[in-house]
Amino acid sequence: MSEPLRLTPHPLTPRCDENGAPQTKIAPYKPVVEPCRACPGHCCHLRVKVSLLDAIELCRTIDVPLLAALRVRTVKPHEHSFRVERDPRVIESVDGWTGHAELELPRDEDSGRCHYLTDVGGFQRCAVYGARPTGCRTYPVGWTTETQRGGPGAVACPVPYALRPQDERRFLEHVQLAIDRWAIHDAVVAAWNERDAHGLDDFFAFAIDAAAERAGESTARLEVEGDAERELYAQQIASGVLPPPA
Ligand code: SF4
Ligand code: SF4
């Protein structure tokens, strides 16, 4: 059975009633109900780590290969990181290469803006909202259980995020999902890190399958890399629209 989970009080995530009236005395500002509707996606300029199951959901939903949808970043070894040889497809230079990496959402180098943040008539919106990773779903709340705690280092929301009962329920559900997904991720990368070979393709073949199996997920249609033009070319040959190469 999972441990009791609760959200951590914070002045920028005040607990409110159904109408958005604050229920705590820690809120110095007036809370705003559903603030994301007006926000230009401040949190979408932050680094978002992606667990293996988050990666599966994202790539399967948008039908894009793993290396197109995600970034592999070298990091100091930590509980979520995996050992991997430097791979020229994804890793910048030998300098600073630690031998460990993690998965994250692709971002613009200068602005930090997530590649999935899109402009719709002047509003900034997530283009993969239904399949966004749990790091996005749980922002901006902090949380604790008997043995763990988590949440953002700082809250980037421009106004206090009103936590009505329905918001709190949704966040608790998403935090629990994040805890469960990272537990599977950590177990899989721990098993991978014990192995001898550490190529990136081997990592995906091992880790994606192992994570999916533990969660009862499907890995159908998941590829490590691909190219839409080449795929179309292959399909045109297969369908007879183009002749096979001589
Ligand atoms: S969670 Fe906060 S920072 Fe992110 S879009 Fe909503 S209001 Fe903006
Ligand atoms: S995936 Fe969507 S919600 Fe997450 S950072 Fe990118 S644009 Fe924002």
PDB file of C-alpha atoms and ligand atoms in Angstrom:
ATOM      1  CA  MET A   1       0.000   0.000   0.000  1.00  0.00           C
ATOM      2  CA  SER A   2       1.340   3.465  -0.826  1.00  0.00           C
ATOM      3  CA  GLU A   3       2.341   5.829   1.960  1.00  0.00           C
ATOM      4  CA  PRO A   4       0.094   8.728   3.043  1.00  0.00           C
ATOM      5  CA  LEU A   5       0.749  11.590   0.668  1.00  0.00           C
ATOM      6  CA  ARG A   6       0.057  15.244   1.323  1.00  0.00           C
ATOM      7  CA  LEU A   7       0.781  18.520  -0.402  1.00  0.00           C
ATOM      8  CA  THR A   8       3.226  20.890   1.280  1.00  0.00           C
ATOM      9  CA  PRO A   9       1.795  24.311   2.199  1.00  0.00           C
ATOM     10  CA  HIS A  10       3.343  27.190   0.259  1.00  0.00           C
ATOM     11  CA  PRO A  11       2.295  30.860  -0.031  1.00  0.00           C
ATOM     12  CA  LEU A  12       2.061  30.521  -3.829  1.00  0.00           C
ATOM     13  CA  THR A  13      -0.094  27.358  -3.701  1.00  0.00           C
ATOM     14  CA  PRO A  14      -2.694  28.266  -1.078  1.00  0.00           C
ATOM     15  CA  ARG A  15      -5.433  25.802  -0.185  1.00  0.00           C
ATOM     16  CA  CYS A  16      -8.797  27.334  -1.133  1.00  0.00           C
ATOM     17  CA  ASP A  17     -12.486  26.511  -1.057  1.00  0.00           C
ATOM     18  CA  GLU A  18     -14.556  25.714  -4.159  1.00  0.00           C
ATOM     19  CA  ASN A  19     -14.744  29.413  -5.041  1.00  0.00           C
ATOM     20  CA  GLY A  20     -11.046  30.146  -4.663  1.00  0.00           C
ATOM     21  CA  ALA A  21     -11.276  31.794  -1.214  1.00  0.00           C
ATOM     22  CA  PRO A  22      -8.109  30.977   0.774  1.00  0.00           C
ATOM     23  CA  GLN A  23      -8.466  28.476   3.629  1.00  0.00           C
ATOM     24  CA  THR A  24      -5.017  29.078   5.105  1.00  0.00           C
ATOM     25  CA  LYS A  25      -3.420  32.104   6.693  1.00  0.00           C
ATOM     26  CA  ILE A  26      -0.151  31.789   4.767  1.00  0.00           C
ATOM     27  CA  ALA A  27      -1.333  33.493   1.586  1.00  0.00           C
ATOM     28  CA  PRO A  28      -0.214  37.137   1.400  1.00  0.00           C
ATOM     29  CA  TYR A  29      -1.724  37.570  -2.090  1.00  0.00           C
ATOM     30  CA  LYS A  30      -5.145  36.815  -3.508  1.00  0.00           C
ATOM     31  CA  PRO A  31      -5.189  33.302  -5.011  1.00  0.00           C
ATOM     32  CA  VAL A  32      -6.164  32.880  -8.661  1.00  0.00           C
ATOM     33  CA  VAL A  33      -8.311  29.985  -9.845  1.00  0.00           C
ATOM     34  CA  GLU A  34      -6.877  28.143 -12.885  1.00  0.00           C
ATOM     35  CA  PRO A  35      -3.986  30.588 -13.350  1.00  0.00           C
ATOM     36  CA  CYS A  36      -2.477  28.589 -16.253  1.00  0.00           C
ATOM     37  CA  ARG A  37      -5.223  29.945 -18.518  1.00  0.00           C
ATOM     38  CA  ALA A  38      -3.581  33.374 -18.487  1.00  0.00           C
ATOM     39  CA  CYS A  39       0.050  32.470 -17.795  1.00  0.00           C
ATOM     40  CA  PRO A  40       2.555  32.436 -20.685  1.00  0.00           C
ATOM     41  CA  GLY A  41       3.931  29.123 -19.455  1.00  0.00           C
ATOM     42  CA  HIS A  42       6.611  30.302 -17.031  1.00  0.00           C
ATOM     43  CA  CYS A  43       7.159  26.733 -15.815  1.00  0.00           C
ATOM     44  CA  CYS A  44       7.679  25.581 -19.417  1.00  0.00           C
ATOM     45  CA  HIS A  45      11.079  27.325 -19.388  1.00  0.00           C
ATOM     46  CA  LEU A  46      12.394  25.083 -16.614  1.00  0.00           C
ATOM     47  CA  ARG A  47      14.303  21.828 -16.969  1.00  0.00           C
ATOM     48  CA  VAL A  48      11.937  18.825 -16.868  1.00  0.00           C
ATOM     49  CA  LYS A  49      13.356  15.374 -16.174  1.00  0.00           C
ATOM     50  CA  VAL A  50      11.529  12.519 -17.833  1.00  0.00           C
ATOM     51  CA  SER A  51      11.137   9.013 -16.405  1.00  0.00           C
ATOM     52  CA  LEU A  52      11.102   5.960 -18.661  1.00  0.00           C
ATOM     53  CA  LEU A  53       7.322   5.605 -18.371  1.00  0.00           C
ATOM     54  CA  ASP A  54       6.832   9.310 -19.067  1.00  0.00           C
ATOM     55  CA  ALA A  55       8.985   8.815 -22.175  1.00  0.00           C
ATOM     56  CA  ILE A  56       6.907   5.853 -23.312  1.00  0.00           C
ATOM     57  CA  GLU A  57       3.635   7.734 -22.901  1.00  0.00           C
ATOM     58  CA  LEU A  58       4.904  10.839 -24.680  1.00  0.00           C
ATOM     59  CA  CYS A  59       6.515   9.063 -27.645  1.00  0.00           C
ATOM     60  CA  ARG A  60       3.664   6.611 -28.117  1.00  0.00           C
ATOM     61  CA  THR A  61       1.066   9.404 -28.022  1.00  0.00           C
ATOM     62  CA  ILE A  62       2.742  11.724 -30.501  1.00  0.00           C
ATOM     63  CA  ASP A  63       4.256   8.832 -32.503  1.00  0.00           C
ATOM     64  CA  VAL A  64       7.750  10.290 -32.595  1.00  0.00           C
ATOM     65  CA  PRO A  65      10.990   8.329 -31.974  1.00  0.00           C
ATOM     66  CA  LEU A  66      12.599   8.624 -28.560  1.00  0.00           C
ATOM     67  CA  LEU A  67      15.655  10.540 -29.756  1.00  0.00           C
ATOM     68  CA  ALA A  68      13.457  13.029 -31.610  1.00  0.00           C
ATOM     69  CA  ALA A  69      11.102  13.637 -28.688  1.00  0.00           C
ATOM     70  CA  LEU A  70      13.592  13.756 -25.821  1.00  0.00           C
ATOM     71  CA  ARG A  71      17.057  14.952 -24.958  1.00  0.00           C
ATOM     72  CA  VAL A  72      19.775  12.830 -23.373  1.00  0.00           C
ATOM     73  CA  ARG A  73      21.868  14.977 -21.038  1.00  0.00           C
ATOM     74  CA  THR A  74      25.037  14.044 -19.223  1.00  0.00           C
ATOM     75  CA  VAL A  75      24.846  14.480 -15.444  1.00  0.00           C
ATOM     76  CA  LYS A  76      26.704  13.532 -12.302  1.00  0.00           C
ATOM     77  CA  PRO A  77      25.608  10.056 -11.159  1.00  0.00           C
ATOM     78  CA  HIS A  78      22.395  10.114  -9.122  1.00  0.00           C
ATOM     79  CA  GLU A  79      19.458   7.808  -8.372  1.00  0.00           C
ATOM     80  CA  HIS A  80      17.681   8.473 -11.701  1.00  0.00           C
ATOM     81  CA  SER A  81      20.761   8.545 -13.971  1.00  0.00           C
ATOM     82  CA  PHE A  82      21.920   5.707 -16.197  1.00  0.00           C
ATOM     83  CA  ARG A  83      25.407   4.708 -17.249  1.00  0.00           C
ATOM     84  CA  VAL A  84      25.915   5.173 -20.958  1.00  0.00           C
ATOM     85  CA  GLU A  85      28.790   5.544 -23.392  1.00  0.00           C
ATOM     86  CA  ARG A  86      29.077   8.920 -25.047  1.00  0.00           C
ATOM     87  CA  ASP A  87      27.040   8.840 -28.236  1.00  0.00           C
ATOM     88  CA  PRO A  88      27.737  11.439 -30.946  1.00  0.00           C
ATOM     89  CA  ARG A  89      24.046  11.510 -31.949  1.00  0.00           C
ATOM     90  CA  VAL A  90      23.036  13.126 -28.700  1.00  0.00           C
ATOM     91  CA  ILE A  91      26.061  14.189 -26.723  1.00  0.00           C
ATOM     92  CA  GLU A  92      27.817  17.427 -27.437  1.00  0.00           C
ATOM     93  CA  SER A  93      31.513  16.958 -26.724  1.00  0.00           C
ATOM     94  CA  VAL A  94      33.890  14.768 -24.768  1.00  0.00           C
ATOM     95  CA  ASP A  95      34.438  17.682 -22.375  1.00  0.00           C
ATOM     96  CA  GLY A  96      32.296  17.365 -19.306  1.00  0.00           C
ATOM     97  CA  TRP A  97      31.085  13.896 -20.214  1.00  0.00           C
ATOM     98  CA  THR A  98      30.437  12.045 -16.942  1.00  0.00           C
ATOM     99  CA  GLY A  99      29.498   8.570 -18.191  1.00  0.00           C
ATOM    100  CA  HIS A 100      25.997   9.059 -16.733  1.00  0.00           C
ATOM    101  CA  ALA A 101      22.943  10.634 -18.333  1.00  0.00           C
ATOM    102  CA  GLU A 102      19.259  11.336 -17.836  1.00  0.00           C
ATOM    103  CA  LEU A 103      16.286  12.048 -20.098  1.00  0.00           C
ATOM    104  CA  GLU A 104      14.706  15.471 -20.261  1.00  0.00           C
ATOM    105  CA  LEU A 105      12.364  17.500 -22.424  1.00  0.00           C
ATOM    106  CA  PRO A 106      14.108  19.250 -25.330  1.00  0.00           C
ATOM    107  CA  ARG A 107      14.523  22.983 -24.737  1.00  0.00           C
ATOM    108  CA  ASP A 108      15.815  26.028 -26.536  1.00  0.00           C
ATOM    109  CA  GLU A 109      19.422  26.537 -25.437  1.00  0.00           C
ATOM    110  CA  ASP A 110      19.141  30.291 -24.889  1.00  0.00           C
ATOM    111  CA  SER A 111      15.634  30.842 -23.552  1.00  0.00           C
ATOM    112  CA  GLY A 112      15.125  27.448 -21.904  1.00  0.00           C
ATOM    113  CA  ARG A 113      11.724  27.270 -23.595  1.00  0.00           C
ATOM    114  CA  CYS A 114      10.375  23.734 -23.999  1.00  0.00           C
ATOM    115  CA  HIS A 115      10.089  22.648 -27.638  1.00  0.00           C
ATOM    116  CA  TYR A 116       6.476  21.628 -27.021  1.00  0.00           C
ATOM    117  CA  LEU A 117       5.351  25.092 -25.926  1.00  0.00           C
ATOM    118  CA  THR A 118       3.457  26.613 -28.806  1.00  0.00           C
ATOM    119  CA  ASP A 119       1.829  29.967 -29.556  1.00  0.00           C
ATOM    120  CA  VAL A 120      -1.911  29.879 -30.238  1.00  0.00           C
ATOM    121  CA  GLY A 121      -3.224  33.334 -31.071  1.00  0.00           C
ATOM    122  CA  GLY A 122      -0.908  34.964 -28.551  1.00  0.00           C
ATOM    123  CA  PHE A 123      -1.547  32.344 -25.849  1.00  0.00           C
ATOM    124  CA  GLN A 124       1.248  29.956 -24.922  1.00  0.00           C
ATOM    125  CA  ARG A 125      -0.006  26.398 -24.797  1.00  0.00           C
ATOM    126  CA  CYS A 126       1.449  22.913 -24.405  1.00  0.00           C
ATOM    127  CA  ALA A 127       1.241  21.038 -27.699  1.00  0.00           C
ATOM    128  CA  VAL A 128       1.453  17.641 -25.943  1.00  0.00           C
ATOM    129  CA  TYR A 129      -0.744  18.450 -22.955  1.00  0.00           C
ATOM    130  CA  GLY A 130      -2.445  15.054 -22.714  1.00  0.00           C
ATOM    131  CA  ALA A 131       0.909  13.247 -22.757  1.00  0.00           C
ATOM    132  CA  ARG A 132       3.056  15.739 -20.833  1.00  0.00           C
ATOM    133  CA  PRO A 133       5.481  14.154 -18.344  1.00  0.00           C
ATOM    134  CA  THR A 134       4.619  13.914 -14.667  1.00  0.00           C
ATOM    135  CA  GLY A 135       7.142  16.691 -13.920  1.00  0.00           C
ATOM    136  CA  CYS A 136       4.805  19.036 -15.806  1.00  0.00           C
ATOM    137  CA  ARG A 137       1.603  17.576 -14.353  1.00  0.00           C
ATOM    138  CA  THR A 138       2.731  18.088 -10.769  1.00  0.00           C
ATOM    139  CA  TYR A 139       4.012  21.651 -11.136  1.00  0.00           C
ATOM    140  CA  PRO A 140       3.906  23.783  -8.936  1.00  0.00           C
ATOM    141  CA  VAL A 141       3.013  21.753  -5.842  1.00  0.00           C
ATOM    142  CA  GLY A 142       5.409  20.353  -3.252  1.00  0.00           C
ATOM    143  CA  TRP A 143       4.578  17.114  -1.461  1.00  0.00           C
ATOM    144  CA  THR A 144       5.660  14.778   1.312  1.00  0.00           C
ATOM    145  CA  THR A 145       5.133  11.161   2.313  1.00  0.00           C
ATOM    146  CA  GLU A 146       6.595   9.437   5.375  1.00  0.00           C
ATOM    147  CA  THR A 147       9.830   8.729   3.501  1.00  0.00           C
ATOM    148  CA  GLN A 148       9.978  11.075   0.521  1.00  0.00           C
ATOM    149  CA  ARG A 149       9.473  14.660  -0.399  1.00  0.00           C
ATOM    150  CA  GLY A 150       9.453  16.438  -3.745  1.00  0.00           C
ATOM    151  CA  GLY A 151       8.331  19.439  -5.714  1.00  0.00           C
ATOM    152  CA  PRO A 152       9.875  22.382  -7.496  1.00  0.00           C
ATOM    153  CA  GLY A 153      12.798  24.226  -5.940  1.00  0.00           C
ATOM    154  CA  ALA A 154      10.974  27.492  -6.554  1.00  0.00           C
ATOM    155  CA  VAL A 155       7.470  28.320  -7.733  1.00  0.00           C
ATOM    156  CA  ALA A 156       7.569  30.261 -11.019  1.00  0.00           C
ATOM    157  CA  CYS A 157       3.829  31.005 -11.131  1.00  0.00           C
ATOM    158  CA  PRO A 158       3.243  34.749 -11.618  1.00  0.00           C
ATOM    159  CA  VAL A 159       0.230  34.642  -9.251  1.00  0.00           C
ATOM    160  CA  PRO A 160      -0.753  32.364  -6.331  1.00  0.00           C
ATOM    161  CA  TYR A 161      -2.143  29.086  -7.681  1.00  0.00           C
ATOM    162  CA  ALA A 162      -5.476  28.467  -5.901  1.00  0.00           C
ATOM    163  CA  LEU A 163      -5.697  24.850  -4.770  1.00  0.00           C
ATOM    164  CA  ARG A 164      -9.411  24.149  -4.672  1.00  0.00           C
ATOM    165  CA  PRO A 165     -10.465  20.673  -3.489  1.00  0.00           C
ATOM    166  CA  GLN A 166     -10.677  19.439  -7.078  1.00  0.00           C
ATOM    167  CA  ASP A 167      -7.210  20.862  -7.853  1.00  0.00           C
ATOM    168  CA  GLU A 168      -5.776  19.203  -4.772  1.00  0.00           C
ATOM    169  CA  ARG A 169      -7.289  15.850  -5.759  1.00  0.00           C
ATOM    170  CA  ARG A 170      -5.858  16.155  -9.269  1.00  0.00           C
ATOM    171  CA  PHE A 171      -2.398  17.073  -8.012  1.00  0.00           C
ATOM    172  CA  LEU A 172      -2.378  14.229  -5.468  1.00  0.00           C
ATOM    173  CA  GLU A 173      -3.294  11.796  -8.242  1.00  0.00           C
ATOM    174  CA  HIS A 174      -0.525  13.120 -10.495  1.00  0.00           C
ATOM    175  CA  VAL A 175       2.063  13.163  -7.686  1.00  0.00           C
ATOM    176  CA  GLN A 176       1.240   9.541  -6.877  1.00  0.00           C
ATOM    177  CA  LEU A 177       1.647   8.686 -10.553  1.00  0.00           C
ATOM    178  CA  ALA A 178       5.020  10.458 -10.566  1.00  0.00           C
ATOM    179  CA  ILE A 179       6.169   8.583  -7.443  1.00  0.00           C
ATOM    180  CA  ASP A 180       5.144   5.250  -8.962  1.00  0.00           C
ATOM    181  CA  ARG A 181       6.761   5.993 -12.320  1.00  0.00           C
ATOM    182  CA  TRP A 182      10.055   7.130 -10.791  1.00  0.00           C
ATOM    183  CA  ALA A 183      10.155   4.043  -8.552  1.00  0.00           C
ATOM    184  CA  ILE A 184       9.972   1.852 -11.669  1.00  0.00           C
ATOM    185  CA  HIS A 185      12.498   4.069 -13.444  1.00  0.00           C
ATOM    186  CA  ASP A 186      14.968   3.837 -10.549  1.00  0.00           C
ATOM    187  CA  ALA A 187      14.649   0.043 -10.318  1.00  0.00           C
ATOM    188  CA  VAL A 188      15.227  -0.363 -14.063  1.00  0.00           C
ATOM    189  CA  VAL A 189      18.245   1.977 -14.254  1.00  0.00           C
ATOM    190  CA  ALA A 190      19.749   0.313 -11.162  1.00  0.00           C
ATOM    191  CA  ALA A 191      19.541  -3.053 -12.979  1.00  0.00           C
ATOM    192  CA  TRP A 192      20.956  -1.484 -16.156  1.00  0.00           C
ATOM    193  CA  ASN A 193      23.831   0.204 -14.320  1.00  0.00           C
ATOM    194  CA  GLU A 194      24.981  -3.221 -13.050  1.00  0.00           C
ATOM    195  CA  ARG A 195      25.457  -4.499 -16.591  1.00  0.00           C
ATOM    196  CA  ASP A 196      28.691  -4.480 -18.604  1.00  0.00           C
ATOM    197  CA  ALA A 197      27.631  -2.961 -21.946  1.00  0.00           C
ATOM    198  CA  HIS A 198      26.361   0.629 -21.900  1.00  0.00           C
ATOM    199  CA  GLY A 199      25.553   1.733 -25.446  1.00  0.00           C
ATOM    200  CA  LEU A 200      22.635   4.132 -25.864  1.00  0.00           C
ATOM    201  CA  ASP A 201      20.636   1.891 -28.227  1.00  0.00           C
ATOM    202  CA  ASP A 202      21.143  -1.019 -25.835  1.00  0.00           C
ATOM    203  CA  PHE A 203      19.961   1.164 -22.982  1.00  0.00           C
ATOM    204  CA  PHE A 204      16.704   2.007 -24.730  1.00  0.00           C
ATOM    205  CA  ALA A 205      16.161  -1.599 -25.797  1.00  0.00           C
ATOM    206  CA  PHE A 206      16.681  -2.808 -22.232  1.00  0.00           C
ATOM    207  CA  ALA A 207      15.163  -0.014 -20.185  1.00  0.00           C
ATOM    208  CA  ILE A 208      12.079   0.845 -22.218  1.00  0.00           C
ATOM    209  CA  ASP A 209      11.040  -2.799 -22.414  1.00  0.00           C
ATOM    210  CA  ALA A 210      11.809  -3.435 -18.726  1.00  0.00           C
ATOM    211  CA  ALA A 211       9.883  -0.351 -17.567  1.00  0.00           C
ATOM    212  CA  ALA A 212       6.927  -1.132 -19.835  1.00  0.00           C
ATOM    213  CA  GLU A 213       6.792  -4.730 -18.635  1.00  0.00           C
ATOM    214  CA  ARG A 214       6.764  -3.695 -14.972  1.00  0.00           C
ATOM    215  CA  ALA A 215       3.933  -1.253 -15.637  1.00  0.00           C
ATOM    216  CA  GLY A 216       1.954  -3.512 -17.972  1.00  0.00           C
ATOM    217  CA  GLU A 217       2.419  -0.983 -20.789  1.00  0.00           C
ATOM    218  CA  SER A 218       2.898  -1.582 -24.486  1.00  0.00           C
ATOM    219  CA  THR A 219       5.997  -0.496 -26.391  1.00  0.00           C
ATOM    220  CA  ALA A 220       4.266  -0.865 -29.747  1.00  0.00           C
ATOM    221  CA  ARG A 221       5.288   1.836 -32.242  1.00  0.00           C
ATOM    222  CA  LEU A 222       8.229   3.022 -30.115  1.00  0.00           C
ATOM    223  CA  GLU A 223      11.454   3.618 -32.008  1.00  0.00           C
ATOM    224  CA  VAL A 224      14.764   5.016 -30.808  1.00  0.00           C
ATOM    225  CA  GLU A 225      15.418   7.118 -33.869  1.00  0.00           C
ATOM    226  CA  GLY A 226      13.797   7.780 -37.178  1.00  0.00           C
ATOM    227  CA  ASP A 227      13.398  10.269 -39.958  1.00  0.00           C
ATOM    228  CA  ALA A 228      10.000  11.220 -41.353  1.00  0.00           C
ATOM    229  CA  GLU A 229      11.375  11.735 -44.882  1.00  0.00           C
ATOM    230  CA  ARG A 230      13.044   8.344 -44.932  1.00  0.00           C
ATOM    231  CA  GLU A 231       9.901   6.720 -43.539  1.00  0.00           C
ATOM    232  CA  LEU A 232       7.781   8.322 -46.256  1.00  0.00           C
ATOM    233  CA  TYR A 233      10.305   7.246 -48.902  1.00  0.00           C
ATOM    234  CA  ALA A 234      10.168   3.643 -47.644  1.00  0.00           C
ATOM    235  CA  GLN A 235       6.370   3.707 -47.627  1.00  0.00           C
ATOM    236  CA  GLN A 236       6.228   5.122 -51.167  1.00  0.00           C
ATOM    237  CA  ILE A 237       8.444   2.281 -52.370  1.00  0.00           C
ATOM    238  CA  ALA A 238       6.387  -0.275 -50.451  1.00  0.00           C
ATOM    239  CA  SER A 239       3.153   1.033 -51.966  1.00  0.00           C
ATOM    240  CA  GLY A 240       4.563   1.186 -55.502  1.00  0.00           C
ATOM    241  CA  VAL A 241       4.316   4.992 -55.810  1.00  0.00           C
ATOM    242  CA  LEU A 242       8.103   5.102 -56.298  1.00  0.00           C
ATOM    243  CA  PRO A 243      10.271   2.440 -57.911  1.00  0.00           C
ATOM    244  CA  PRO A 244      12.683   0.573 -55.642  1.00  0.00           C
ATOM    245  CA  PRO A 245      16.255   1.905 -55.694  1.00  0.00           C
ATOM    246  CA  ALA A 246      18.328   0.425 -58.544  1.00  0.00           C
TER     247      ALA A 246
HETATM  248  S1  SF4 B   1       1.768  26.087 -13.298  1.00  0.00           S
HETATM  249 FE1  SF4 B   1       2.232  28.252 -12.782  1.00  0.00          FE
HETATM  250  S2  SF4 B   1       3.983  28.822 -14.108  1.00  0.00           S
HETATM  251 FE2  SF4 B   1       3.055  26.950 -14.970  1.00  0.00          FE
HETATM  252  S3  SF4 B   1       1.585  27.659 -16.541  1.00  0.00           S
HETATM  253 FE3  SF4 B   1       0.442  27.386 -14.596  1.00  0.00          FE
HETATM  254  S4  SF4 B   1       0.492  29.420 -13.609  1.00  0.00           S
HETATM  255 FE4  SF4 B   1       2.115  29.421 -15.194  1.00  0.00          FE
HETATM  256  S1  SF4 B   2       5.744  19.373 -22.166  1.00  0.00           S
HETATM  257 FE1  SF4 B   2       4.170  20.946 -22.198  1.00  0.00          FE
HETATM  258  S2  SF4 B   2       3.720  21.385 -20.030  1.00  0.00           S
HETATM  259 FE2  SF4 B   2       5.713  20.330 -20.120  1.00  0.00          FE
HETATM  260  S3  SF4 B   2       7.260  21.956 -20.190  1.00  0.00           S
HETATM  261 FE3  SF4 B   2       6.783  21.358 -22.309  1.00  0.00          FE
HETATM  262  S4  SF4 B   2       5.174  22.778 -22.989  1.00  0.00           S
HETATM  263 FE4  SF4 B   2       5.265  22.871 -20.735  1.00  0.00          FE
END
